[in-house]
């Protein structure tokens, strides 16, 4: 063998050794994945969902549901109880369209799992009032044109009802000047408390006017 051939053979040996070393590192993961596929009996296998019995008191009616533990409260209301007044907007807790009342407190239904609220009392927009007997907040939204397309309105109304409840309980907000005094339903307070509910139509001033009317103060 000439010196040139010897050098080439040496290079090939180095490359082969490197490839074998890399394969030795990678193969355990590949082998593990293959074993997992063989164990399941088919590619793409996923375990069945875990189901749980959940009892929800929604708008004064008791419902017993068997739900996938991953089901959000929003999907339980819309897809299982067919209460479609609660809207799915961003599905990330950023728009407030899915706001409902849980034991009197407002929450984003898209961020909460239904199984977390077994036995809880929920109020959706359907439970606040009826076409024949509107809730005062619903009447005020109509009187002040507090909506345009209306998609965000159920969440806006539920949030507004809860916001006034917070004021009555003396719960301060980030703009409350005196944390020891009872907060008032000023435009600044109402805007701050409603800041988690977005209206892409831009009916914010009318929404604040509607809430202020129910609170008994000028906007």
PDB file of N, CA and C in Angstrom, residues 1-13:
ATOM      1  N   UNK A   1       0.860  -1.190   0.000  1.00  0.00           N
ATOM      2  CA  UNK A   1       0.000   0.000   0.000  1.00  0.00           C
ATOM      3  C   UNK A   1       0.893   1.236   0.000  1.00  0.00           C
ATOM      4  N   UNK A   2       0.595   2.190  -0.916  1.00  0.00           N
ATOM      5  CA  UNK A   2       1.367   3.423  -0.976  1.00  0.00           C
ATOM      6  C   UNK A   2       1.023   4.304   0.205  1.00  0.00           C
ATOM      7  N   UNK A   3       1.850   5.347   0.410  1.00  0.00           N
ATOM      8  CA  UNK A   3       1.606   6.272   1.518  1.00  0.00           C
ATOM      9  C   UNK A   3       0.282   6.995   1.342  1.00  0.00           C
ATOM     10  N   UNK A   4      -0.052   7.343   0.049  1.00  0.00           N
ATOM     11  CA  UNK A   4      -1.321   8.047  -0.210  1.00  0.00           C
ATOM     12  C   UNK A   4      -2.503   7.173   0.149  1.00  0.00           C
ATOM     13  N   UNK A   5      -2.462   5.894  -0.255  1.00  0.00           N
ATOM     14  CA  UNK A   5      -3.561   4.983   0.069  1.00  0.00           C
ATOM     15  C   UNK A   5      -3.680   4.779   1.581  1.00  0.00           C
ATOM     16  N   UNK A   6      -2.535   4.737   2.247  1.00  0.00           N
ATOM     17  CA  UNK A   6      -2.558   4.547   3.694  1.00  0.00           C
ATOM     18  C   UNK A   6      -3.235   5.729   4.387  1.00  0.00           C
ATOM     19  N   UNK A   7      -2.946   6.946   3.889  1.00  0.00           N
ATOM     20  CA  UNK A   7      -3.563   8.140   4.482  1.00  0.00           C
ATOM     21  C   UNK A   7      -5.064   8.131   4.263  1.00  0.00           C
ATOM     22  N   UNK A   8      -5.490   7.768   3.008  1.00  0.00           N
ATOM     23  CA  UNK A   8      -6.925   7.718   2.712  1.00  0.00           C
ATOM     24  C   UNK A   8      -7.635   6.689   3.582  1.00  0.00           C
ATOM     25  N   UNK A   9      -6.996   5.532   3.744  1.00  0.00           N
ATOM     26  CA  UNK A   9      -7.597   4.494   4.574  1.00  0.00           C
ATOM     27  C   UNK A   9      -7.713   4.971   6.018  1.00  0.00           C
ATOM     28  N   UNK A  10      -6.700   5.695   6.464  1.00  0.00           N
ATOM     29  CA  UNK A  10      -6.761   6.223   7.818  1.00  0.00           C
ATOM     30  C   UNK A  10      -7.903   7.207   7.996  1.00  0.00           C
ATOM     31  N   UNK A  11      -8.113   8.050   6.974  1.00  0.00           N
ATOM     32  CA  UNK A  11      -9.221   9.007   7.043  1.00  0.00           C
ATOM     33  C   UNK A  11     -10.564   8.292   7.088  1.00  0.00           C
ATOM     34  N   UNK A  12     -10.674   7.250   6.233  1.00  0.00           N
ATOM     35  CA  UNK A  12     -11.927   6.487   6.226  1.00  0.00           C
ATOM     36  C   UNK A  12     -12.179   5.853   7.581  1.00  0.00           C
ATOM     37  N   UNK A  13     -11.125   5.371   8.195  1.00  0.00           N
ATOM     38  CA  UNK A  13     -11.294   4.755   9.508  1.00  0.00           C
ATOM     39  C   UNK A  13     -11.791   5.740  10.549  1.00  0.00           C
TER      40      UNK A  13
END
